[in-house]
Short mmCIF file of C-alpha atoms and ligand atoms in Angstrom, two decimals:
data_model
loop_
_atom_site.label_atom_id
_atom_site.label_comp_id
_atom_site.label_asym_id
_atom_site.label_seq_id
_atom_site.Cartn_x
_atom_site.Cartn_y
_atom_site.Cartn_z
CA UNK A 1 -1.64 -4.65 25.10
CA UNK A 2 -4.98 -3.15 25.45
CA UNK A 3 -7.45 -3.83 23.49
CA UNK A 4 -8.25 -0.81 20.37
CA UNK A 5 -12.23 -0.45 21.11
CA UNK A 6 -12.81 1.39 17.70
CA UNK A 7 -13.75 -1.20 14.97
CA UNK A 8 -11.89 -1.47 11.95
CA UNK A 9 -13.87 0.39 9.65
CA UNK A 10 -13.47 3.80 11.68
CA UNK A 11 -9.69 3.56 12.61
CA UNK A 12 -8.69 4.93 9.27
CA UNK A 13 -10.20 8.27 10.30
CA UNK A 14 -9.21 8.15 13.98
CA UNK A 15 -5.32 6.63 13.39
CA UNK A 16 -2.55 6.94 10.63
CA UNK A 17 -2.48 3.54 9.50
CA UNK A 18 -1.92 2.03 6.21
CA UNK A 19 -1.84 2.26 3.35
CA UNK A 20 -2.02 5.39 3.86
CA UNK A 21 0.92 5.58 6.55
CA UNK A 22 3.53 3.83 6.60
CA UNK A 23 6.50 3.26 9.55
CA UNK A 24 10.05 3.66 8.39
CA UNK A 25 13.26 2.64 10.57
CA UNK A 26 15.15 5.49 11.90
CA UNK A 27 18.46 4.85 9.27
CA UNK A 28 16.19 5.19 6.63
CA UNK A 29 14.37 7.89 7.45
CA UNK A 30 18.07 9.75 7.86
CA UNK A 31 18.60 8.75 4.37
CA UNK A 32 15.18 10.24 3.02
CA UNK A 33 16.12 13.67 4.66
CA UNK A 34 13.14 13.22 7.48
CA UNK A 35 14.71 12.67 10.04
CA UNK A 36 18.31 14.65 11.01
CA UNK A 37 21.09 12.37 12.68
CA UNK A 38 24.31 10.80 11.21
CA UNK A 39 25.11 7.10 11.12
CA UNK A 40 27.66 6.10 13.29
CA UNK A 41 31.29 5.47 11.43
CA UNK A 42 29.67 7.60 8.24
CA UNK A 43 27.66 4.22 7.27
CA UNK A 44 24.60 4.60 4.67
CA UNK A 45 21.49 2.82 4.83
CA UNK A 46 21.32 1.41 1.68
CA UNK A 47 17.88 0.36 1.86
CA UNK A 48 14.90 1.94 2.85
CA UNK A 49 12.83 -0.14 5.32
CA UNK A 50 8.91 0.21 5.90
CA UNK A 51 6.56 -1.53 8.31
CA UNK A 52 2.89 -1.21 7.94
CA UNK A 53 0.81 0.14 10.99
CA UNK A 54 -1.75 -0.45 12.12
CA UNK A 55 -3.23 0.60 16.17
CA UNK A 56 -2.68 -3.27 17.65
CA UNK A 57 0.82 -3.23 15.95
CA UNK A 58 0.87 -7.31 15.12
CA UNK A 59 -2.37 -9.32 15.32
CA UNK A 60 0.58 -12.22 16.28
CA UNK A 61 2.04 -12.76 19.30
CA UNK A 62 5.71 -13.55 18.90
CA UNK A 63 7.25 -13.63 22.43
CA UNK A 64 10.09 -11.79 21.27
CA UNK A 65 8.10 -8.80 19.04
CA UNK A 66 7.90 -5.21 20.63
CA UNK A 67 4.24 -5.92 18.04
CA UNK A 68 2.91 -8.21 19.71
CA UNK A 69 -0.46 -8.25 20.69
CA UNK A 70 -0.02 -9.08 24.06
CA UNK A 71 2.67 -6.82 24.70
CA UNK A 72 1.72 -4.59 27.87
CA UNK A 73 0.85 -0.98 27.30
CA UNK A 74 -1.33 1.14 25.20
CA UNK A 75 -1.43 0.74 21.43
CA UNK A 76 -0.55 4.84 21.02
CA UNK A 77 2.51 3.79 23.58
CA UNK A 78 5.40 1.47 22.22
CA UNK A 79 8.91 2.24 22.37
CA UNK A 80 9.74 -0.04 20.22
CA UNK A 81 8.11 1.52 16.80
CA UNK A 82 7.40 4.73 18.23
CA UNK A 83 11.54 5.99 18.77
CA UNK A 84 13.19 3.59 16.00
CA UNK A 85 10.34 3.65 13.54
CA UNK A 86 8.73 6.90 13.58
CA UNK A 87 5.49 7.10 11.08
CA UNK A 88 4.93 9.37 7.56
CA UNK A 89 2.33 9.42 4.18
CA UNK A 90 3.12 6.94 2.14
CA UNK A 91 2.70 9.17 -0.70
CA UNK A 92 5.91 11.12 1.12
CA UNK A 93 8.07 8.51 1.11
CA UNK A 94 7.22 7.19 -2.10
CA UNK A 95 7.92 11.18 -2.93
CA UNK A 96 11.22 10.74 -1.10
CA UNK A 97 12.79 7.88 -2.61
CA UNK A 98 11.69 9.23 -6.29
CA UNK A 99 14.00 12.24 -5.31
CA UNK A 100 16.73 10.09 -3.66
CA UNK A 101 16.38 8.24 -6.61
CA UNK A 102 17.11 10.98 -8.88
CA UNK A 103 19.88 12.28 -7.09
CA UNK A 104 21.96 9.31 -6.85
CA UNK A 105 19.82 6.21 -6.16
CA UNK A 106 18.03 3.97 -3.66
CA UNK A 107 19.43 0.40 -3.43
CA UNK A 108 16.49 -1.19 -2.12
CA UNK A 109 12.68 -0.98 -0.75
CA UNK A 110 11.58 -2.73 1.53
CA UNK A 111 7.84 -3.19 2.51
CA UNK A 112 7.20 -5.43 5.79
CA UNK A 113 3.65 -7.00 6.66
CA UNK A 114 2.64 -6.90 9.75
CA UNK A 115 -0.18 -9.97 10.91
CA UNK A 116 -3.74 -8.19 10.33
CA UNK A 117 -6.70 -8.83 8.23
CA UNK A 118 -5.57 -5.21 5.89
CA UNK A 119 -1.90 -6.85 5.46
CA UNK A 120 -2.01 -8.42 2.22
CA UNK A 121 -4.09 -5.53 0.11
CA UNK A 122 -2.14 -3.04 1.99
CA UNK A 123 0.97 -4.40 1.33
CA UNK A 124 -0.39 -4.58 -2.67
CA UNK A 125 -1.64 -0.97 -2.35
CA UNK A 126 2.17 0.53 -0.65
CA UNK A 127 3.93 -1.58 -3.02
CA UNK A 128 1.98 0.09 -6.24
CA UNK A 129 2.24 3.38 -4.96
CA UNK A 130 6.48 3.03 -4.48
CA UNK A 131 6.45 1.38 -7.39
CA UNK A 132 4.78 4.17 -9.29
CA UNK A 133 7.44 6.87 -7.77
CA UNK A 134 10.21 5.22 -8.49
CA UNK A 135 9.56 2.38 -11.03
CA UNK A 136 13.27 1.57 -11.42
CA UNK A 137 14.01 0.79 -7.53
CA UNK A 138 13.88 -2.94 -6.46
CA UNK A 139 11.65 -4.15 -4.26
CA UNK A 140 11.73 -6.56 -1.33
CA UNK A 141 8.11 -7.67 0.21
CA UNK A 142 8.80 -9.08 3.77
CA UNK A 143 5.66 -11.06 4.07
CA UNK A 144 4.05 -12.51 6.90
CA UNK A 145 3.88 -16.31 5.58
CA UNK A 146 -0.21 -16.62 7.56
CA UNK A 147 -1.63 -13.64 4.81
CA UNK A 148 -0.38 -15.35 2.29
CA UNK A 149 -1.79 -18.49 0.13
CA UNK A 150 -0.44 -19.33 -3.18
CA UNK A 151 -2.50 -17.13 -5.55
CA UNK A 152 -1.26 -14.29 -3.23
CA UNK A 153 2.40 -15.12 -3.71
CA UNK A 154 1.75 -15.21 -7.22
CA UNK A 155 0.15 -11.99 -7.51
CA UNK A 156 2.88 -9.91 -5.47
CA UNK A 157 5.37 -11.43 -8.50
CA UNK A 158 3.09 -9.17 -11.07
CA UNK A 159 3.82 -6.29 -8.64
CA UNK A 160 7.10 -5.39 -9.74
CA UNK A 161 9.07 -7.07 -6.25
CA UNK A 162 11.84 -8.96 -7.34
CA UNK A 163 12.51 -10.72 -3.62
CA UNK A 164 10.26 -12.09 -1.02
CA UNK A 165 11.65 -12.78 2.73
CA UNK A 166 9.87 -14.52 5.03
CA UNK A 167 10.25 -14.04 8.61
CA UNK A 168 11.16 -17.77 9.78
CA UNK A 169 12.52 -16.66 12.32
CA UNK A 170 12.69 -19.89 14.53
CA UNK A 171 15.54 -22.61 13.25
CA UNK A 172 13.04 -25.37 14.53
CA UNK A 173 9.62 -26.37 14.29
CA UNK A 174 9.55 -26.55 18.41
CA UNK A 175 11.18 -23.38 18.85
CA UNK A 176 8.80 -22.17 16.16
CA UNK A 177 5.76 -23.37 17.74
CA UNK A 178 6.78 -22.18 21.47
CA UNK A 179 7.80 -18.65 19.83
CA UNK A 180 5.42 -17.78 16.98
CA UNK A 181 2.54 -20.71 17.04
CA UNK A 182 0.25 -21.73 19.04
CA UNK A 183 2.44 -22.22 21.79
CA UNK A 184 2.61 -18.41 22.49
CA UNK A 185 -1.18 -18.21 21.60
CA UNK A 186 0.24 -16.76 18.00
CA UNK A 187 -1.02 -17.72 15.00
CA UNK A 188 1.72 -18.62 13.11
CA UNK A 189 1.67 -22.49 11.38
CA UNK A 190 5.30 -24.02 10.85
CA UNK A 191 4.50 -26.30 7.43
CA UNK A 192 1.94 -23.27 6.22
CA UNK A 193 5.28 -21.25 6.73
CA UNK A 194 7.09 -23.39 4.61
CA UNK A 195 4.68 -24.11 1.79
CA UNK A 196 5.06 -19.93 1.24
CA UNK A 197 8.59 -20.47 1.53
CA UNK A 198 8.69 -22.86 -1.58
CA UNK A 199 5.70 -21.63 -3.35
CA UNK A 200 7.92 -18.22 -3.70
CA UNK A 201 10.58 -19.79 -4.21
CA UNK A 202 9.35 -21.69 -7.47
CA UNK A 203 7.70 -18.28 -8.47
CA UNK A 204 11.08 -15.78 -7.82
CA UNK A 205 13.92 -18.13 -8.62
CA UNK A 206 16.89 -19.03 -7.12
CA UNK A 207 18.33 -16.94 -4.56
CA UNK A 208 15.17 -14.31 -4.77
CA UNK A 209 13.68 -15.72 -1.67
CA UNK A 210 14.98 -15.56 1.66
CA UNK A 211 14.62 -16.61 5.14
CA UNK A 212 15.02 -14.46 8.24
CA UNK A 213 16.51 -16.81 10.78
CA UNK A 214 17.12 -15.55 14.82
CA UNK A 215 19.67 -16.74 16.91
CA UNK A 216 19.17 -16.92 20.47
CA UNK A 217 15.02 -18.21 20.80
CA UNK A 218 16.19 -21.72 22.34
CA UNK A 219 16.85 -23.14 19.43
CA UNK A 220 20.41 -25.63 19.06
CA UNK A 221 23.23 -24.71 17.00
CA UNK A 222 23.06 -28.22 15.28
CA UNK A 223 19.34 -26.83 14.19
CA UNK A 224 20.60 -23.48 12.74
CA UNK A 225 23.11 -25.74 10.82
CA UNK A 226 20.52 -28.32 9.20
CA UNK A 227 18.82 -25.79 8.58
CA UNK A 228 21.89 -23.49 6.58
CA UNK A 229 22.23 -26.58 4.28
CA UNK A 230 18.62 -27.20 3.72
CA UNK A 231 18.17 -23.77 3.08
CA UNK A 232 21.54 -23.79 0.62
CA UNK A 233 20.03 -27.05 -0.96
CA UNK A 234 16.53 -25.26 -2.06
CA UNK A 235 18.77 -21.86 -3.29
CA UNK A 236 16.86 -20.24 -0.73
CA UNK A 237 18.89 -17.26 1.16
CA UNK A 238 19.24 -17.42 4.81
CA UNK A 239 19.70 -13.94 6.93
CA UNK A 240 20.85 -14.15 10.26
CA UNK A 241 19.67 -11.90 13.06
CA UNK A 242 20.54 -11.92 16.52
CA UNK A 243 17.98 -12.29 19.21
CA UNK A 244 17.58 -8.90 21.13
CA UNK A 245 15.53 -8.63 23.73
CA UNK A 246 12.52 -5.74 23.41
CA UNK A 247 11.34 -4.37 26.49
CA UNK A 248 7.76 -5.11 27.60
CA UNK A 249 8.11 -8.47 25.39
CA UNK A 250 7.66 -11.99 26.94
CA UNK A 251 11.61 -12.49 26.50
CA UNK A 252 12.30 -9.19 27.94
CA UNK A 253 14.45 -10.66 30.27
CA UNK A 254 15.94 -13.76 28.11
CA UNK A 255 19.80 -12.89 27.55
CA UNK A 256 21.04 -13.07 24.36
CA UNK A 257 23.07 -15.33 22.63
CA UNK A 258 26.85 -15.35 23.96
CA UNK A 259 29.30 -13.50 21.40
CA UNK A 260 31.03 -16.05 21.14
CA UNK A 261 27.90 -18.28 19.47
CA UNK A 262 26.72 -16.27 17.54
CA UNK A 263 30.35 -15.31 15.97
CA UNK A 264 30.84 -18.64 15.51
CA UNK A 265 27.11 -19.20 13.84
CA UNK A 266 28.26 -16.18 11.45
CA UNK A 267 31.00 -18.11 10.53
CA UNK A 268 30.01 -21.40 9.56
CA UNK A 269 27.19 -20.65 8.24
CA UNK A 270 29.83 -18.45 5.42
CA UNK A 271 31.68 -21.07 5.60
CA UNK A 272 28.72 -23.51 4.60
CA UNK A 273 27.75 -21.44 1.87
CA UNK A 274 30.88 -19.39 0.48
CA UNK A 275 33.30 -22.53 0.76
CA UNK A 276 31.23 -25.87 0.35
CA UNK A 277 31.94 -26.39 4.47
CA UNK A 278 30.94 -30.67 4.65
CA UNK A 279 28.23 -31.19 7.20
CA UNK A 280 30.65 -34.05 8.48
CA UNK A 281 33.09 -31.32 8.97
CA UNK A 282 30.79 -29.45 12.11
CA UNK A 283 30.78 -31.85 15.49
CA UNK A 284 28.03 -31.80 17.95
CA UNK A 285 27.63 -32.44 21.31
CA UNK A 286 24.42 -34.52 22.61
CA UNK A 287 22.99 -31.11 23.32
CA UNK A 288 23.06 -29.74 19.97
CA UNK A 289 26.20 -27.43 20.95
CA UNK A 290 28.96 -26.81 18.06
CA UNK A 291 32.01 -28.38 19.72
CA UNK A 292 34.55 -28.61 16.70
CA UNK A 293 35.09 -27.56 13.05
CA UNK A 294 37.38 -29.53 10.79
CA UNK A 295 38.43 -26.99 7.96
CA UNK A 296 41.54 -26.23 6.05
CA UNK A 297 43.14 -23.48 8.51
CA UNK A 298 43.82 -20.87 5.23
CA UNK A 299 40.20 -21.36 4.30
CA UNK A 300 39.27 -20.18 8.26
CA UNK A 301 41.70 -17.83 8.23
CA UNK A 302 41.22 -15.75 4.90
CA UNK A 303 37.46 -16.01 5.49
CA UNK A 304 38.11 -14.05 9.17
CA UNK A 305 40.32 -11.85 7.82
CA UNK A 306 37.86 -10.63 4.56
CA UNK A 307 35.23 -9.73 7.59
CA UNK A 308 32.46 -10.80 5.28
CA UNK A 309 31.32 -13.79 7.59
CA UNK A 310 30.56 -11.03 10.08
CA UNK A 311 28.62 -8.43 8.00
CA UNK A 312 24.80 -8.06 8.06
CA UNK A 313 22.92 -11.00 5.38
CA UNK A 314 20.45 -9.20 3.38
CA UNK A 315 19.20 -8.52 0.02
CA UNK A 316 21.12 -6.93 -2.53
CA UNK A 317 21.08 -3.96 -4.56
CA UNK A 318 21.28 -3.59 -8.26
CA UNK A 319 24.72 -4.47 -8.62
CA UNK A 320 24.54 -7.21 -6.04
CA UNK A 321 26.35 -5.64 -3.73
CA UNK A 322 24.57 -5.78 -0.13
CA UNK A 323 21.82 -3.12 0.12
CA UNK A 324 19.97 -4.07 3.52
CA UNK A 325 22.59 -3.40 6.03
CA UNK A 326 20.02 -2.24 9.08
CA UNK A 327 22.21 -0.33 11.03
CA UNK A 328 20.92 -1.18 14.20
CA UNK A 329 18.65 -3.54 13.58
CA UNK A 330 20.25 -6.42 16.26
CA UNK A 331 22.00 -3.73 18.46
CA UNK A 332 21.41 -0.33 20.38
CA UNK A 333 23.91 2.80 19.33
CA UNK A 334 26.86 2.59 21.74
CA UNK A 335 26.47 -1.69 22.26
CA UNK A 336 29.31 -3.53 20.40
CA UNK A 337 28.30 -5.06 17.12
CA UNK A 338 26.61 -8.11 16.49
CA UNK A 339 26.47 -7.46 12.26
CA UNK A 340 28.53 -5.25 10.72
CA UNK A 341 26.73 -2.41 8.27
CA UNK A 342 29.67 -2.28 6.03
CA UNK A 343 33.02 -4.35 5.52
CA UNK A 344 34.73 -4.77 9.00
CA UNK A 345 38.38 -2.61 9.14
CA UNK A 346 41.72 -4.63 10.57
CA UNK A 347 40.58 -3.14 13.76
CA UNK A 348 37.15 -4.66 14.01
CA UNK A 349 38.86 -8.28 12.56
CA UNK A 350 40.83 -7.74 15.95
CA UNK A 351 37.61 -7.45 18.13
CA UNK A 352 36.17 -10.16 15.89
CA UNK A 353 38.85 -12.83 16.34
CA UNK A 354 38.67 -12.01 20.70
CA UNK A 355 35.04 -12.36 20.15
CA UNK A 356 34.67 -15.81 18.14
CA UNK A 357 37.22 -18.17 20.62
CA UNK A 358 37.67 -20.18 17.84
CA UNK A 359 40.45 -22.09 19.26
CA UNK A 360 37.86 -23.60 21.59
CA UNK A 361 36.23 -25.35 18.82
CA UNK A 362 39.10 -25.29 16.01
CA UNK A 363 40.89 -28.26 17.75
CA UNK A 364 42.85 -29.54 14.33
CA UNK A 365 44.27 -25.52 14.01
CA UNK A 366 45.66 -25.49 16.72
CA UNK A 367 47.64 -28.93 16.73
CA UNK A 368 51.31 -29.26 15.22
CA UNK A 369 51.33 -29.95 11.65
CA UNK A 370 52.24 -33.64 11.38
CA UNK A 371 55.48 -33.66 9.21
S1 SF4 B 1 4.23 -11.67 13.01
FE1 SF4 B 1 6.07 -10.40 12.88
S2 SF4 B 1 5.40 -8.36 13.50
FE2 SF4 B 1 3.84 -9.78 14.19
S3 SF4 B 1 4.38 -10.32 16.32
FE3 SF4 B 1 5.31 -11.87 14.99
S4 SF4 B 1 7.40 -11.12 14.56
FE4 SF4 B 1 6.18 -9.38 15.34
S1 SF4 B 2 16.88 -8.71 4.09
FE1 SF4 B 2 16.15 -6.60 4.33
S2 SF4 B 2 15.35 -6.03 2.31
FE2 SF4 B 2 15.54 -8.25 2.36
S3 SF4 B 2 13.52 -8.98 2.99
FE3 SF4 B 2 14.79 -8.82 4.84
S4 SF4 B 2 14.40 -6.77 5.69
FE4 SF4 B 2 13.66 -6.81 3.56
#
């Protein structure tokens, strides 16, 4: 992208950036009463989703990030956050969500980081000023792991946020590295990742931090796996989100993962963590490819049929019930699912089931019960 010529102590006057702007995805801004639309199938947006901004976008360089710096274009010119994530005051938002609030509740903030040297007293500042709006709404702070050392972490827990996710991402230190490190001229450090990762995860408790994890960057299913269990073994959450590729990105033209994987992905990575799943129960091939799952067939089976496998991860609401639903966050309007925003209906289980194949890798299922 080109290069913003206007140093960084002017661009407050000459751009909207934060804190004093924020950018807020499209489904939430329908939700706020800012933007007019409807959600396909009557879904809500059960949590409202902001993204700092700033003129670059991302300081980063994630190949697959429509805010990356080396994206081509203009910084005034980016599909990506200009049409899904259009940009408002803070102090209107905050506004909005105190009113939403009072008329019926918010299940969840959520304030992203971007990579830039503002990110971490920004994100402080925007935090503080939702907080102050609506004191009683929880808050998520989707931190970008490189702003962050461990005093940091510590002093986003006086905030008032009650989860941390950190954008992982990659399932692999390689595909990590190739993706969001040096390898793609990013900053991004794999172990510094991870020592934010745990350092949170000591500070917020069990369950309170999570890990956003992409399928379809190059990385192996056996990788996503490992990396399900280590995750499950630390009590550290694990959202999935499938790889989609954003024009004018460096995997603009990588496809995404086959249906059919990442179904399958959904699945036994519910199954890992809903039903105890043994790791000697998942067969790889030298490739790193899921070739068979060994599973009692009613545990399969009533897990398809509840839909739940197949419904967005993210944090909850109040009640623990699943607030962060991103209605189009891994798929355009019109495109067939890849999460479901709410429970999937018998019809969608029907679409699910062609989807997943599963009697390509279910071999035991589908042989004759010995009598
Ligand atoms: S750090 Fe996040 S926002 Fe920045 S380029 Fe990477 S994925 Fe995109
Ligand atoms: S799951 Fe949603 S609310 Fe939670 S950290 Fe990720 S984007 Fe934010």
């Amino acid at each position: 992208m080109a290069k913003v010529t206007i140093p960084s102590y002017m661009q407050e006057e000459v751009y909207q950036i934060s804190p004093d702007y924020v950018r807020i995805s499209m489904a939430a801004a329908i939700e706020l009463g800012l933007k007019k639309g409807q959600m396909f199938r009557g879904c809500s947006c059960g949590c409202i989703n902001l993204l700092q901004n700033y003129p670059e976008g991302c300081w980063a360089n994630c190949t697959y990030c429509g805010l990356a710096r080396e994206r081509p274009g203009v910084p005034e010119e980016n599909t990506f956050i200009r049409v899904n994530w259009p940009l408002y005051p803070t102090d209107l938002v905050a506004e909005k969500i105190a009113e939403k609030e009072a008329n019926g509740g918010v299940g969840r903030v959520c304030i992203s980081q971007v990579q830039d040297h503002r990110a971490y007293d920004d994100l402080i500042d925007m935090i503080g000023r939702v907080h102050r709006a609506a004191p009683e709404v929880p808050i998520s702070a989707l931190v970008s792991a490189t702003t962050l050392d461990e005093d940091k972490v510590a002093h986003i827990k006086t905030t008032g946020v009650d989860i941390v996710g950190v954008g992982l991402d990659a399932a692999s230190e390689k595909v990590f590295y190739n993706n969001r490190g040096k390898g793609a001229k990013s900053p991004h450090d794999w172990d510094h990742h991870w020592r934010i990762i745990r350092a949170a995860r000591k500070l917020f408790g069990p369950m309170n931090v999570n890990c956003h994890i992409i399928v379809g960057l190059g990385e192996t299913d056996q990788e996503l796996v490992d990396l399900f269990y280590q995750l499950k073994s630390e009590q550290i959450a694990a959202y999935l989100f499938s790889f989609n590729p954003e024009p004018g990105t460096e995997m603009q033209h990588v496809p995404r993962a086959p249906i059919e994987r990442w179904r399958r992905i959904q699945l036994v990575k519910y199954l890992i963590e809903e039903k105890d799943l043994p790791r000697e129960a998942l067969e790889f091939n030298e490739s790193g490819d899921l070739i068979g799952i060994d599973a009692p067939e009613m545990t399969v089976e009533v897990a398809i049929d509840s839909g739940l496998p197949f419904m967005t991860n993210g944090c909850p609401d109040r009640e623990g019930n699943l607030a962060c639903n991103r209605p189009y966050g891994s798929y355009r309007p019109g495109e067939e699912f890849r999460d479901y925003p709410f429970r999937p209906e018998p019809q969608d289980i029907v679409t699910i089931r062609r989807e997943l194949r599963l009697e390509e890798v279910f071999h035991k299922l589908s042989q004759p019960a010995v009598s």
